[in-house]
Amino acid sequence: MPLHLAVIIGSTRKGRRAPVVANWFADRARQHSDLHVDVIDIAEARLPEELSDTPPAEVAAFGRRLAAADAFVVVVPEYNHSFPAPLKNAIDWTSRGWKAKPIGFVSYGGRSGGLRAVEQLRQVFAELHAIRVRDSVSFHDVWTQFESTAPRDPEGCAAAAKTMLSQLEWFGSALKEARLKSPYGF
């Protein structure tokens, strides 16, 4: 049975590169026969900005898609040395959906390639009991790295994606089996 991988587009800005990067990565993931890929765009989720005790229907629908996933990849840009506020909002609305599941990161930006955003997200997801895989995919100066829908260095980028996907598959399978034997309740 294939693992369900949710690829989350973590930017909502107008003119964003996130869908281009996410679709490229999702295409790499779909080449793995053991993965079922679901691309989730938080811009389309239309989550409310203000948290409340009673989540609206949009949050429930977003949460169901996360709950169905066995592993995650967050595609994230770096804005001002951090990650976008709408992504943090989506994480906070659905804090339980990430527990005991592996997560990887595809980042992009200027010189740092989004790596500062990823380092901060690693801390956030540690608090949510998500298992962060070691390797990630990063696009430095994304505006020149992508011609239109693919990176200029397809082999190197595909190799980085393959490494991260292998880690996600390993942890995803192990944690899925563990959750079936004994639900994670911490």
XYZ file of C-alpha atoms in Angstrom:
186
model
C 0.000 0.000 0.000
C 1.553 3.342 -1.033
C 2.365 6.050 1.464
C 0.283 9.195 1.233
C 2.630 12.196 0.815
C 1.181 15.689 1.261
C 3.183 18.397 -0.528
C 2.178 21.687 1.077
C 2.595 24.958 -0.776
C 3.572 27.300 2.057
C 3.202 30.713 0.434
C 0.139 32.750 -0.444
C 1.786 35.821 -1.995
C 0.737 37.097 -5.372
C 3.384 36.264 -7.980
C 4.871 33.516 -5.782
C 7.191 30.827 -7.144
C 5.897 28.224 -4.694
C 3.480 26.455 -7.091
C 6.228 26.091 -9.728
C 8.671 24.630 -7.202
C 5.978 22.445 -5.586
C 4.802 21.038 -8.910
C 8.376 20.231 -9.925
C 8.898 18.410 -6.621
C 5.524 16.617 -6.809
C 6.493 15.316 -10.257
C 9.701 13.867 -8.738
C 7.686 12.275 -5.924
C 5.198 10.731 -8.348
C 8.080 8.806 -9.918
C 8.220 6.769 -6.702
C 5.662 3.989 -7.078
C 5.350 3.700 -3.287
C 3.991 7.248 -2.949
C 0.563 8.762 -3.512
C 1.042 12.542 -3.800
C -1.474 15.181 -2.695
C -0.505 18.828 -3.381
C -2.144 21.135 -0.844
C -2.019 24.890 -1.462
C -2.649 26.874 1.713
C -3.751 29.807 -0.452
C -6.663 27.676 -1.658
C -7.445 26.396 1.846
C -8.605 29.894 2.831
C -7.859 29.419 6.507
C -8.945 32.255 8.789
C -6.156 34.404 10.191
C -7.509 34.454 13.725
C -7.386 31.227 15.722
C -10.454 30.233 17.724
C -11.680 27.312 19.811
C -14.221 26.367 17.149
C -12.526 25.779 13.798
C -14.576 26.645 10.716
C -15.261 24.188 7.877
C -12.172 25.300 5.916
C -9.933 24.239 8.792
C -11.688 20.876 9.100
C -11.232 20.179 5.370
C -7.554 21.153 5.526
C -7.108 19.046 8.665
C -8.649 15.980 7.012
C -6.146 16.186 4.164
C -3.290 16.387 6.663
C -4.691 13.528 8.744
C -4.790 11.334 5.613
C -1.079 11.915 4.986
C 1.653 9.560 6.154
C 4.421 12.083 5.395
C 4.773 15.748 4.485
C 6.922 18.054 2.404
C 6.578 21.774 2.979
C 7.576 23.984 0.064
C 8.600 27.245 1.671
C 10.105 30.553 0.586
C 12.208 32.684 2.871
C 10.782 36.113 3.638
C 12.889 38.378 5.856
C 14.978 35.462 7.204
C 11.875 33.471 8.146
C 8.886 31.603 6.757
C 5.525 33.146 5.761
C 2.934 33.971 8.403
C 0.102 32.139 6.554
C 2.136 28.927 6.825
C 2.492 29.372 10.595
C -1.237 30.011 10.771
C -1.948 26.763 8.889
C 0.402 24.856 11.198
C -1.238 26.298 14.312
C -4.762 25.523 13.105
C -3.828 21.873 12.574
C -1.226 21.152 15.229
C -2.414 17.570 15.866
C -2.214 16.424 12.234
C 1.574 16.468 12.143
C 2.285 14.172 15.108
C 4.482 11.096 14.627
C 4.822 11.696 10.894
C 7.949 12.603 8.927
C 8.370 15.966 7.296
C 10.824 17.242 4.703
C 11.411 20.687 3.275
C 11.876 22.196 -0.173
C 12.968 25.785 0.234
C 13.779 28.650 -2.044
C 14.817 32.251 -1.903
C 17.775 34.482 -2.561
C 21.308 33.718 -1.447
C 20.294 31.468 1.433
C 17.888 29.406 -0.662
C 15.312 29.514 2.105
C 17.479 27.594 4.558
C 16.866 30.086 7.396
C 13.122 29.520 7.013
C 13.681 25.756 7.170
C 15.773 26.028 10.348
C 12.941 27.876 12.053
C 10.356 25.392 10.788
C 12.433 22.526 12.171
C 11.969 24.045 15.646
C 8.228 24.504 15.170
C 7.708 20.957 13.943
C 9.826 19.515 16.772
C 7.286 20.982 19.188
C 4.487 19.275 17.215
C 6.207 15.863 17.474
C 6.814 15.641 13.732
C 9.953 13.792 12.653
C 12.112 16.083 10.546
C 14.226 14.269 7.981
C 17.837 15.334 7.708
C 18.136 16.217 4.017
C 16.217 18.896 2.178
C 16.052 20.495 -1.263
C 17.049 24.136 -1.581
C 16.987 26.582 -4.477
C 19.321 29.535 -4.117
C 18.382 32.549 -6.227
C 15.254 30.745 -7.404
C 14.448 33.400 -9.997
C 17.465 32.342 -12.045
C 17.461 28.646 -11.062
C 14.103 27.871 -12.688
C 13.689 28.481 -16.395
C 9.905 28.105 -16.366
C 8.795 24.872 -14.724
C 12.093 23.047 -14.155
C 15.448 23.866 -12.578
C 18.466 24.624 -14.742
C 20.390 21.821 -12.996
C 17.834 19.015 -13.287
C 20.199 16.175 -12.342
C 21.552 17.738 -9.154
C 18.129 18.871 -8.007
C 16.555 15.500 -8.798
C 19.315 13.741 -6.816
C 18.617 15.939 -3.768
C 14.881 15.252 -4.088
C 15.499 11.505 -4.402
C 17.584 11.450 -1.214
C 14.941 13.309 0.783
C 12.111 11.190 -0.653
C 13.982 8.007 0.327
C 14.237 9.277 3.899
C 10.554 10.216 3.936
C 9.588 6.773 2.634
C 11.660 4.996 5.269
C 10.394 7.061 8.192
C 6.872 7.202 6.742
C 6.637 3.401 6.532
C 8.144 2.834 9.970
C 5.955 5.430 11.665
C 2.799 4.309 9.857
C 3.368 0.763 11.113
C 4.076 2.049 14.622
C 0.911 4.224 14.663
C -1.175 1.207 13.574
C 0.249 -0.945 16.378
C 0.028 1.742 19.036
C -1.526 5.175 18.381
C 0.757 8.050 19.254
C -0.871 9.794 22.194
C 1.733 12.145 23.612
